[in-house]
Amino acid sequence: QVQLVESGGGLVQPGGSLRLSCVASGIDFSRYAMGWYRQTPGKQRTLVAEITSGDSTSYTTSVKGRFTISRDNAKNTVSLQMNTLKPEDTAVYYCTALWARRYWGQGTQVTVSS
């Protein structure tokens, strides 16, 4: 049974930081590209950042220079360090794993508000 369990969401003021983590089980983690998507009500889920099995990273334009994705294959964990948060970063953030097929976590809410 595959599980992706996110943690680290919450309420933060503009300019603040949060660190999201996702622990995977039931997959050969090191083979998978891992990523973070986000979704706001009424809109499609969109890619925020991803990291390949070879540690190549990519980011959506709006988070470049502010967010950093990383992985720890020994701990089956992918993390997203989010700095200088803006109100427009408010969304549900989903962890995803992709190799032969894509798996999703349950999501964690991030709210950026004063």
Coordinates of C-alpha atoms in Angstrom, one line a residue:
Q1 CA 0.0 0.0 0.0
V2 CA 1.4 3.3 -1.1
Q3 CA 1.2 6.2 1.3
L4 CA 2.4 9.8 1.0
V5 CA 2.0 11.7 4.2
E6 CA 2.5 15.5 4.3
S7 CA 3.1 17.6 7.3
G8 CA 4.3 21.2 8.1
G9 CA 1.4 23.3 6.8
G10 CA -0.2 26.1 8.8
L11 CA -0.8 29.8 9.1
V12 CA 2.1 32.2 8.6
Q13 CA 2.4 35.9 8.1
P14 CA 3.6 37.4 4.8
G15 CA 7.3 37.2 4.6
G16 CA 7.5 34.2 6.9
S17 CA 8.7 30.7 6.2
L18 CA 7.3 27.2 6.4
R19 CA 8.9 23.8 5.7
L20 CA 6.7 21.0 4.3
S21 CA 7.7 17.4 4.5
C22 CA 6.4 14.3 2.9
V23 CA 7.2 10.8 4.0
A24 CA 6.6 8.0 1.5
S25 CA 6.0 4.3 2.1
G26 CA 5.2 1.4 -0.2
I27 CA 7.4 2.6 -3.1
D28 CA 11.0 2.3 -4.1
F29 CA 11.5 5.9 -3.2
S30 CA 14.9 6.4 -4.9
R31 CA 13.4 5.5 -8.3
Y32 CA 10.6 8.1 -8.1
A33 CA 10.6 11.7 -9.2
M34 CA 9.0 13.6 -6.3
G35 CA 7.1 16.9 -6.4
W36 CA 4.8 19.4 -4.8
Y37 CA 1.7 20.7 -6.3
R38 CA -0.8 23.2 -5.0
Q39 CA -4.4 24.0 -5.5
T40 CA -6.8 26.7 -4.6
P41 CA -10.6 26.5 -4.6
G42 CA -12.1 26.3 -8.1
K43 CA -8.7 26.1 -9.8
Q44 CA -6.6 23.2 -11.2
R45 CA -3.8 21.7 -9.2
T46 CA -0.5 23.1 -10.5
L47 CA 3.1 22.1 -10.1
V48 CA 5.2 24.1 -7.6
A49 CA 8.5 22.2 -7.6
E50 CA 9.9 18.8 -8.5
I51 CA 13.0 16.8 -8.0
T52 CA 14.1 13.8 -10.1
S53 CA 15.7 10.6 -9.0
G54 CA 18.9 12.2 -10.1
D55 CA 18.4 15.2 -7.9
S56 CA 17.6 17.6 -10.8
T57 CA 15.2 20.3 -9.6
S58 CA 12.7 22.6 -11.3
Y59 CA 10.3 25.3 -10.1
T60 CA 7.4 27.2 -11.3
T61 CA 8.4 30.8 -12.0
S62 CA 6.5 32.4 -9.2
V63 CA 8.5 30.5 -6.5
K64 CA 12.0 30.5 -7.9
G65 CA 14.4 32.0 -5.4
R66 CA 12.0 31.5 -2.6
F67 CA 11.2 27.8 -2.4
T68 CA 13.7 24.9 -2.3
I69 CA 12.8 21.3 -2.8
S70 CA 15.1 18.5 -1.5
R71 CA 15.0 14.8 -0.9
D72 CA 16.5 12.3 1.5
N73 CA 16.4 8.8 0.0
A74 CA 17.5 7.2 3.3
K75 CA 14.4 8.6 5.0
N76 CA 12.0 8.3 2.1
T77 CA 11.3 12.0 2.5
V78 CA 10.9 15.0 0.2
S79 CA 10.8 18.5 1.7
L80 CA 9.8 21.9 0.5
Q81 CA 11.4 24.9 2.2
M82 CA 9.2 28.0 1.6
N83 CA 10.7 31.4 2.4
T84 CA 9.4 34.9 1.9
L85 CA 5.9 33.6 1.7
K86 CA 3.2 35.7 0.0
P87 CA -0.6 35.7 0.3
E88 CA -0.8 34.2 -3.2
D89 CA 1.1 31.1 -1.9
T90 CA -2.0 30.2 0.1
A91 CA -3.2 26.8 -1.1
V92 CA -3.5 23.2 -0.3
Y93 CA -0.1 21.6 -1.1
Y94 CA 0.1 18.1 -2.3
C95 CA 3.1 15.7 -2.4
T96 CA 3.4 13.6 -5.5
A97 CA 5.5 10.6 -6.6
L98 CA 6.0 9.7 -10.2
W99 CA 7.6 6.7 -11.8
A100 CA 5.5 4.0 -13.5
R101 CA 2.4 5.9 -12.2
R102 CA 1.6 8.9 -10.1
Y103 CA 0.7 8.9 -6.4
W104 CA -0.7 11.7 -4.3
G105 CA -0.7 12.6 -0.7
Q106 CA -3.8 13.9 1.1
G107 CA -2.7 17.5 1.1
T108 CA -1.7 20.1 3.7
Q109 CA -3.1 23.6 4.0
V110 CA -0.8 26.6 3.8
T111 CA -2.3 30.0 4.6
V112 CA -0.3 33.2 4.3
S113 CA -2.2 36.0 6.0
S114 CA -1.6 38.8 8.4

